[in-house]
GROMACS .gro file of C-alpha atoms in nm:
model
  327
    1MET     CA    1 -11.091  -7.947   0.869
    2SER     CA    2 -10.862  -8.105   1.051
    3THR     CA    3 -10.855  -8.114   1.473
    4HIS     CA    4 -10.634  -8.275   1.725
    5SER     CA    5 -10.554  -8.208   2.087
    6ARG     CA    6 -10.226  -8.298   2.288
    7LYS     CA    7 -10.124  -8.276   2.636
    8GLY     CA    8  -9.723  -8.269   2.819
    9ALA     CA    9  -9.570  -8.241   3.095
   10GLY     CA   10  -7.399  -4.189   2.104
   11GLN     CA   11  -7.445  -4.078   1.774
   12SER     CA   12  -7.194  -4.341   1.638
   13LYS     CA   13  -7.408  -4.601   1.766
   14LEU     CA   14  -7.742  -4.425   1.690
   15GLY     CA   15  -7.629  -4.479   1.334
   16ARG     CA   16  -7.567  -4.841   1.366
   17LEU     CA   17  -7.875  -4.858   1.496
   18MET     CA   18  -8.150  -5.099   1.285
   19ILE     CA   19  -8.389  -4.983   1.037
   20ALA     CA   20  -8.657  -5.177   1.005
   21GLY     CA   21  -8.816  -5.123   0.677
   22PRO     CA   22  -8.513  -5.293   0.486
   23LEU     CA   23  -8.496  -5.471   0.846
   24VAL     CA   24  -8.786  -5.621   0.724
   25GLY     CA   25  -8.666  -5.681   0.356
   26LEU     CA   26  -8.272  -5.843   0.441
   27MET     CA   27  -8.452  -6.103   0.695
   28SER     CA   28  -8.540  -6.444   0.516
   29VAL     CA   29  -8.943  -6.490   0.479
   30PRO     CA   30  -9.012  -6.804   0.505
   31ALA     CA   31  -9.299  -6.978   0.321
   32LEU     CA   32  -9.636  -6.856   0.540
   33ALA     CA   33  -9.883  -7.151   0.576
   34GLY     CA   34  -9.990  -7.068   0.950
   35PRO     CA   35  -9.790  -7.227   1.306
   36GLU     CA   36  -9.678  -7.537   1.190
   37GLY     CA   37  -9.480  -7.832   1.417
   38GLU     CA   38  -9.631  -7.809   1.715
   39GLN     CA   39  -9.542  -7.992   2.035
   40VAL     CA   40  -9.723  -7.888   2.347
   41VAL     CA   41  -9.449  -7.931   2.645
   42HIS     CA   42  -9.692  -7.802   2.941
   43GLY     CA   43 -10.079  -7.775   2.950
   44SER     CA   44 -10.332  -7.888   2.666
   45ALA     CA   45 -10.395  -7.777   2.387
   46GLN     CA   46 -10.647  -7.847   2.057
   47PHE     CA   47 -10.510  -7.689   1.716
   48THR     CA   48 -10.880  -7.710   1.446
   49ARG     CA   49 -10.801  -7.574   1.129
   50GLN     CA   50 -11.020  -7.448   0.837
   51GLY     CA   51 -10.912  -7.282   0.601
   52ASN     CA   52 -10.700  -7.029   0.607
   53LEU     CA   53 -10.828  -6.958   1.028
   54THR     CA   54 -10.651  -7.194   1.324
   55THR     CA   55 -10.804  -7.217   1.647
   56ILE     CA   56 -10.608  -7.285   1.920
   57THR     CA   57 -10.799  -7.420   2.239
   58THR     CA   58 -10.570  -7.404   2.560
   59SER     CA   59 -10.536  -7.513   2.885
   60HIS     CA   60 -10.423  -7.189   3.108
   61ARG     CA   61 -10.061  -7.163   3.101
   62ALA     CA   62 -10.014  -7.422   2.780
   63ILE     CA   63  -9.674  -7.374   2.669
   64ILE     CA   64  -9.573  -7.512   2.309
   65ASN     CA   65  -9.341  -7.506   2.087
   66TYR     CA   66  -9.308  -7.495   1.718
   67SER     CA   67  -9.118  -7.534   1.452
   68SER     CA   68  -9.240  -7.229   1.221
   69PHE     CA   69  -9.566  -6.968   1.271
   70ASP     CA   70  -9.539  -6.719   1.042
   71LEU     CA   71  -9.857  -6.566   0.898
   72ALA     CA   72  -9.958  -6.445   0.561
   73SER     CA   73 -10.213  -6.113   0.534
   74TRP     CA   74 -10.503  -6.368   0.443
   75GLU     CA   75 -10.421  -6.565   0.788
   76SER     CA   76 -10.548  -6.579   1.080
   77VAL     CA   77 -10.504  -6.749   1.424
   78ARG     CA   78 -10.764  -6.770   1.698
   79PHE     CA   79 -10.649  -6.850   2.087
   80LEU     CA   80 -10.962  -6.943   2.328
   81GLN     CA   81 -10.844  -6.978   2.675
   82PRO     CA   82 -11.035  -6.995   2.974
   83ASN     CA   83 -11.032  -6.675   3.094
   84ALA     CA   84 -10.853  -6.320   3.114
   85ASN     CA   85 -10.559  -6.442   3.365
   86SER     CA   86 -10.473  -6.685   3.122
   87ARG     CA   87 -10.166  -6.717   2.928
   88VAL     CA   88 -10.005  -6.938   2.671
   89LEU     CA   89  -9.631  -6.950   2.565
   90ASN     CA   90  -9.529  -6.959   2.148
   91ARG     CA   91  -9.195  -7.095   2.143
   92ILE     CA   92  -9.090  -7.075   1.801
   93GLN     CA   93  -8.752  -7.271   1.692
   94SER     CA   94  -8.785  -7.244   1.295
   95GLY     CA   95  -8.378  -7.063   1.327
   96VAL     CA   96  -8.490  -6.736   1.092
   97PRO     CA   97  -8.726  -6.471   1.258
   98THR     CA   98  -9.134  -6.564   1.222
   99HIS     CA   99  -9.309  -6.304   1.023
  100ILE     CA  100  -9.661  -6.245   1.161
  101ASP     CA  101  -9.869  -6.039   0.882
  102GLY     CA  102 -10.249  -6.144   0.924
  103SER     CA  103 -10.461  -6.180   1.225
  104ILE     CA  104 -10.419  -6.263   1.572
  105THR     CA  105 -10.690  -6.292   1.826
  106ALA     CA  106 -10.712  -6.411   2.220
  107ASN     CA  107 -10.881  -6.346   2.522
  108GLY     CA  108 -10.595  -6.406   2.797
  109SER     CA  109 -10.232  -6.290   2.746
  110VAL     CA  110 -10.007  -6.461   2.441
  111TYR     CA  111  -9.621  -6.513   2.441
  112PHE     CA  112  -9.366  -6.572   2.159
  113VAL     CA  113  -9.024  -6.624   2.200
  114ASN     CA  114  -8.789  -6.712   1.894
  115ASN     CA  115  -8.469  -6.544   1.909
  116ALA     CA  116  -8.397  -6.576   1.573
  117GLY     CA  117  -8.599  -6.285   1.598
  118ILE     CA  118  -8.984  -6.136   1.496
  119VAL     CA  119  -9.185  -5.917   1.271
  120PHE     CA  120  -9.531  -5.807   1.266
  121GLY     CA  121  -9.581  -5.650   0.885
  122PRO     CA  122  -9.804  -5.380   0.810
  123ASN     CA  123 -10.111  -5.570   0.754
  124ALA     CA  124 -10.066  -5.767   1.135
  125VAL     CA  125 -10.365  -5.685   1.328
  126LEU     CA  126 -10.355  -5.822   1.754
  127ASN     CA  127 -10.629  -5.776   1.945
  128VAL     CA  128 -10.518  -6.008   2.284
  129GLY     CA  129 -10.577  -5.984   2.648
  130SER     CA  130 -10.206  -5.907   2.668
  131LEU     CA  131  -9.906  -5.959   2.409
  132PHE     CA  132  -9.533  -6.026   2.506
  133ALA     CA  133  -9.270  -6.043   2.208
  134ALA     CA  134  -8.930  -6.156   2.239
  135ALA     CA  135  -8.635  -6.214   1.997
  136GLY     CA  136  -8.511  -6.459   2.295
  137ASN     CA  137  -8.635  -6.660   2.530
  138ILE     CA  138  -8.802  -6.786   2.855
  139SER     CA  139  -8.808  -7.087   3.110
  140ASN     CA  140  -9.074  -7.279   3.119
  141ARG     CA  141  -9.071  -7.245   3.557
  142ASP     CA  142  -9.087  -6.873   3.497
  143PHE     CA  143  -9.357  -6.891   3.279
  144ILE     CA  144  -9.553  -7.139   3.443
  145ASP     CA  145  -9.438  -6.928   3.848
  146GLY     CA  146  -9.553  -6.591   3.597
  147ARG     CA  147  -9.237  -6.393   3.617
  148ASN     CA  148  -9.193  -6.226   3.308
  149ARG     CA  149  -8.802  -6.268   3.289
  150PHE     CA  150  -8.647  -6.296   2.942
  151THR     CA  151  -8.276  -6.423   2.828
  152ASP     CA  152  -8.022  -6.466   2.558
  153LEU     CA  153  -8.215  -6.137   2.419
  154THR     CA  154  -8.024  -6.136   2.074
  155GLY     CA  155  -8.273  -6.041   1.823
  156ASP     CA  156  -8.535  -5.830   1.700
  157VAL     CA  157  -8.838  -5.707   1.755
  158VAL     CA  158  -8.938  -5.475   1.503
  159ASN     CA  159  -9.378  -5.367   1.440
  160HIS     CA  160  -9.490  -5.214   1.118
  161GLY     CA  161  -9.888  -5.360   1.228
  162ARG     CA  162 -10.180  -5.249   1.441
  163ILE     CA  163 -10.181  -5.399   1.870
  164GLU     CA  164 -10.477  -5.394   2.057
  165ALA     CA  165 -10.377  -5.489   2.427
  166GLY     CA  166 -10.412  -5.390   2.749
  167GLN     CA  167 -10.011  -5.463   2.789
  168VAL     CA  168  -9.763  -5.449   2.562
  169GLY     CA  169  -9.412  -5.595   2.591
  170LEU     CA  170  -9.139  -5.567   2.311
  171LEU     CA  171  -8.841  -5.741   2.411
  172GLY     CA  172  -8.497  -5.797   2.216
  173ARG     CA  173  -8.141  -5.701   2.155
  174ARG     CA  174  -8.339  -5.419   1.884
  175VAL     CA  175  -8.711  -5.342   1.905
  176ALA     CA  176  -8.831  -5.159   1.685
  177ASN     CA  177  -9.208  -4.977   1.616
  178TYR     CA  178  -9.311  -4.822   1.324
  179GLY     CA  179  -9.705  -4.894   1.356
  180GLN     CA  180  -9.994  -4.904   1.566
  181ILE     CA  181  -9.976  -4.954   1.944
  182VAL     CA  182 -10.290  -4.862   2.178
  183ALA     CA  183 -10.361  -4.968   2.504
  184PRO     CA  184 -10.581  -4.706   2.696
  185GLU     CA  185 -10.557  -4.879   3.047
  186GLY     CA  186 -10.221  -5.071   3.081
  187VAL     CA  187  -9.898  -5.090   3.003
  188VAL     CA  188  -9.612  -5.075   2.673
  189THR     CA  189  -9.275  -5.183   2.785
  190PHE     CA  190  -9.028  -5.185   2.564
  191GLY     CA  191  -8.715  -5.332   2.669
  192SER     CA  192  -8.370  -5.384   2.468
  193GLY     CA  193  -8.110  -5.580   2.625
  194GLU     CA  194  -7.959  -5.881   2.696
  195GLU     CA  195  -8.199  -5.990   2.928
  196VAL     CA  196  -8.523  -5.781   3.032
  197PHE     CA  197  -8.691  -5.820   3.357
  198ILE     CA  198  -9.099  -5.694   3.359
  199GLY     CA  199  -9.174  -5.618   3.779
  200GLN     CA  200  -9.464  -5.434   3.908
  201ARG     CA  201  -9.423  -5.184   4.216
  202GLY     CA  202  -9.728  -5.114   4.293
  203SER     CA  203  -9.944  -4.963   3.997
  204HIS     CA  204  -9.618  -4.900   3.800
  205VAL     CA  205  -9.491  -5.140   3.565
  206PHE     CA  206  -9.070  -5.086   3.516
  207ALA     CA  207  -8.816  -5.312   3.318
  208ARG     CA  208  -8.494  -5.366   3.506
  209ILE     CA  209  -8.262  -5.466   3.182
  210THR     CA  210  -7.927  -5.675   3.231
  211SER     CA  211  -7.627  -5.548   2.945
  212THR     CA  212  -7.252  -5.684   2.969
  213ASP     CA  213  -7.135  -5.578   2.654
  214GLU     CA  214  -7.088  -5.250   2.440
  215GLY     CA  215  -7.471  -5.318   2.241
  216ILE     CA  216  -7.320  -5.212   1.892
  217ASP     CA  217  -7.630  -5.305   1.701
  218GLY     CA  218  -7.866  -5.222   2.016
  219GLY     CA  219  -8.143  -5.069   2.115
  220ILE     CA  220  -8.553  -4.843   2.002
  221GLU     CA  221  -8.653  -4.772   1.790
  222GLN     CA  222  -8.969  -4.507   1.808
  223GLY     CA  223  -9.128  -4.402   1.511
  224GLY     CA  224  -9.537  -4.484   1.489
  225SER     CA  225  -9.784  -4.465   1.745
  226ILE     CA  226  -9.875  -4.561   2.099
  227THR     CA  227 -10.201  -4.475   2.318
  228ALA     CA  228 -10.138  -4.615   2.724
  229ARG     CA  229 -10.242  -4.562   3.074
  230GLU     CA  230  -9.786  -4.583   3.122
  231VAL     CA  231  -9.473  -4.613   2.818
  232ASN     CA  232  -9.191  -4.775   2.972
  233LEU     CA  233  -8.931  -4.715   2.702
  234SER     CA  234  -8.571  -4.893   2.877
  235VAL     CA  235  -8.236  -4.987   2.737
  236GLY     CA  236  -7.924  -5.133   2.854
  237ASP     CA  237  -7.582  -5.010   2.928
  238HIS     CA  238  -7.369  -4.899   2.602
  239PHE     CA  239  -7.736  -4.884   2.434
  240ALA     CA  240  -7.931  -4.604   2.158
  241LEU     CA  241  -8.267  -4.560   2.228
  242ALA     CA  242  -8.432  -4.310   1.988
  243THR     CA  243  -8.837  -4.179   1.918
  244PHE     CA  244  -8.786  -4.028   1.522
  245ASP     CA  245  -9.019  -3.744   1.476
  246GLU     CA  246  -9.324  -3.975   1.356
  247SER     CA  247  -9.315  -4.094   1.707
  248ASP     CA  248  -9.628  -4.023   1.877
  249ILE     CA  249  -9.712  -4.119   2.282
  250ARG     CA  250  -9.982  -4.076   2.439
  251ALA     CA  251 -10.028  -4.165   2.840
  252GLN     CA  252 -10.048  -4.065   3.179
  253ARG     CA  253  -9.679  -4.107   3.271
  254VAL     CA  254  -9.414  -4.208   3.018
  255THR     CA  255  -9.030  -4.294   3.103
  256ILE     CA  256  -8.772  -4.261   2.913
  257ARG     CA  257  -8.416  -4.490   3.041
  258GLY     CA  258  -8.087  -4.521   2.900
  259GLY     CA  259  -7.824  -4.721   3.108
  260ASP     CA  260  -7.458  -4.613   3.135
  261GLU     CA  261  -7.303  -4.454   2.828
  262SER     CA  262  -7.609  -4.477   2.610
  263THR     CA  263  -7.696  -4.249   2.407
  264VAL     CA  264  -8.151  -4.118   2.448
  265THR     CA  265  -8.278  -3.899   2.152
  266VAL     CA  266  -8.604  -3.764   2.183
  267SER     CA  267  -8.790  -3.605   1.887
  268GLY     CA  268  -9.137  -3.689   1.772
  269SER     CA  269  -9.433  -3.569   2.033
  270ILE     CA  270  -9.502  -3.655   2.403
  271ASP     CA  271  -9.870  -3.572   2.568
  272VAL     CA  272  -9.917  -3.657   2.875
  273THR     CA  273 -10.214  -3.400   2.924
  274ARG     CA  274 -10.547  -3.475   3.184
  275GLN     CA  275 -10.887  -3.343   3.143
  276GLY     CA  276 -10.989  -3.254   3.488
  277ASP     CA  277 -10.698  -3.320   3.651
  278ARG     CA  278 -10.332  -3.262   3.706
  279GLY     CA  279 -10.104  -3.352   3.429
  280GLY     CA  280  -9.896  -3.649   3.385
  281ARG     CA  281  -9.545  -3.761   3.357
  282VAL     CA  282  -9.250  -3.759   3.145
  283ASP     CA  283  -8.909  -3.921   3.242
  284ILE     CA  284  -8.624  -3.922   3.037
  285PHE     CA  285  -8.302  -3.996   3.219
  286GLY     CA  286  -7.961  -4.115   3.004
  287ASP     CA  287  -7.608  -4.089   3.015
  288THR     CA  288  -7.636  -3.808   2.683
  289ILE     CA  289  -7.990  -3.664   2.605
  290LEU     CA  290  -8.006  -3.481   2.258
  291LEU     CA  291  -8.382  -3.316   2.246
  292ASN     CA  292  -8.450  -3.281   1.924
  293GLY     CA  293  -8.738  -3.078   1.818
  294ALA     CA  294  -8.957  -3.318   2.053
  295SER     CA  295  -9.233  -3.181   2.192
  296ILE     CA  296  -9.330  -3.257   2.520
  297ASP     CA  297  -9.720  -3.175   2.686
  298ALA     CA  298  -9.794  -3.228   3.049
  299SER     CA  299 -10.004  -3.026   3.106
  300GLY     CA  300 -10.405  -3.051   3.247
  301ASP     CA  301 -10.737  -2.840   3.410
  302LEU     CA  302 -10.587  -2.857   3.743
  303GLY     CA  303 -10.234  -2.747   3.688
  304GLY     CA  304  -9.930  -2.860   3.545
  305GLY     CA  305  -9.766  -3.238   3.585
  306VAL     CA  306  -9.387  -3.343   3.641
  307VAL     CA  307  -9.148  -3.321   3.370
  308ARG     CA  308  -8.770  -3.475   3.446
  309ILE     CA  309  -8.472  -3.473   3.188
  310GLY     CA  310  -8.205  -3.584   3.274
  311GLY     CA  311  -8.252  -3.613   3.667
  312ASP     CA  312  -8.412  -3.350   3.857
  313TYR     CA  313  -8.451  -3.063   4.016
  314GLN     CA  314  -8.056  -2.895   3.945
  315GLY     CA  315  -7.943  -3.300   4.032
  316GLN     CA  316  -8.089  -3.349   4.359
  317GLY     CA  317  -8.306  -3.654   4.445
  318LEU     CA  318  -8.168  -3.956   4.362
  319SER     CA  319  -8.287  -3.946   3.988
  320PRO     CA  320  -8.034  -4.157   3.702
  321HIS     CA  321  -7.801  -3.785   3.601
  322ALA     CA  322  -7.709  -3.743   3.273
  323ARG     CA  323  -7.359  -3.633   3.122
  324TYR     CA  324  -7.476  -3.431   2.882
  325THR     CA  325  -7.837  -3.327   2.782
  326LEU     CA  326  -7.848  -3.103   2.456
  327VAL     CA  327  -8.181  -2.931   2.381
   0.00000   0.00000   0.00000
């Protein structure tokens, strides 16, 4: 066992979207050995290594840079934080995608950023207060001040594992979920673009996406299951977004939003049904929207909810309006 501590001050576009399964095999997989080369740059953190378990005890807003942070299926990392409102930023500077195929637990919020990409493998199990995984960066100042502004999103974030958290954000140039995400009382956000800001208006969380190029190889693929209070899938201008036949989204509110000249293809199941209340809400916006055998259920014991596809009723209102909606 070792212990140490440190302190510091369109269709063509859809065709070009990544296929998350082969992507994992194509990425160079490093030798998995747990977090390595840690350097604490804000707050404090103590590392205790015992066998395949690494325990990281942190201060309230700790920032840690690593030379690598990869977990095999038999490896575990446990974050011990002061309380549920505590946050830790793990910035990986390996130059290659981070592969996590083991378990991570935390009683607070955990951030992983690596501009080369982040992959949660099929054996990955995360049980944390909140999780933000970004294939880009967040500045130290934004993190310390509590601003979820992620920049320089150039890599891929892919989930094949199981994530349980109060809030989940997967952010990158390309984002894919083929695993399970469970946040029954929280919000799940996928953001694809060059920069993503996650904010809150009242009780609703929103994502503001910035993109300046044509997003040829960028977008969102949703082929797994998501259970949450609110789900927000958003892509920037020119990016593509697709939910596949295997997609299963269950929430009270679901927003699927494409930018200008974006293509949004919806398949699979969206369930916003509610017992003892009116049904929930589904908003699907984009430049071109294709409903490809999608099942959308917004029924409720006290009446149906709201489903908007391509804009408000008969083009009224201030919501974005699709140029093309194909059913």
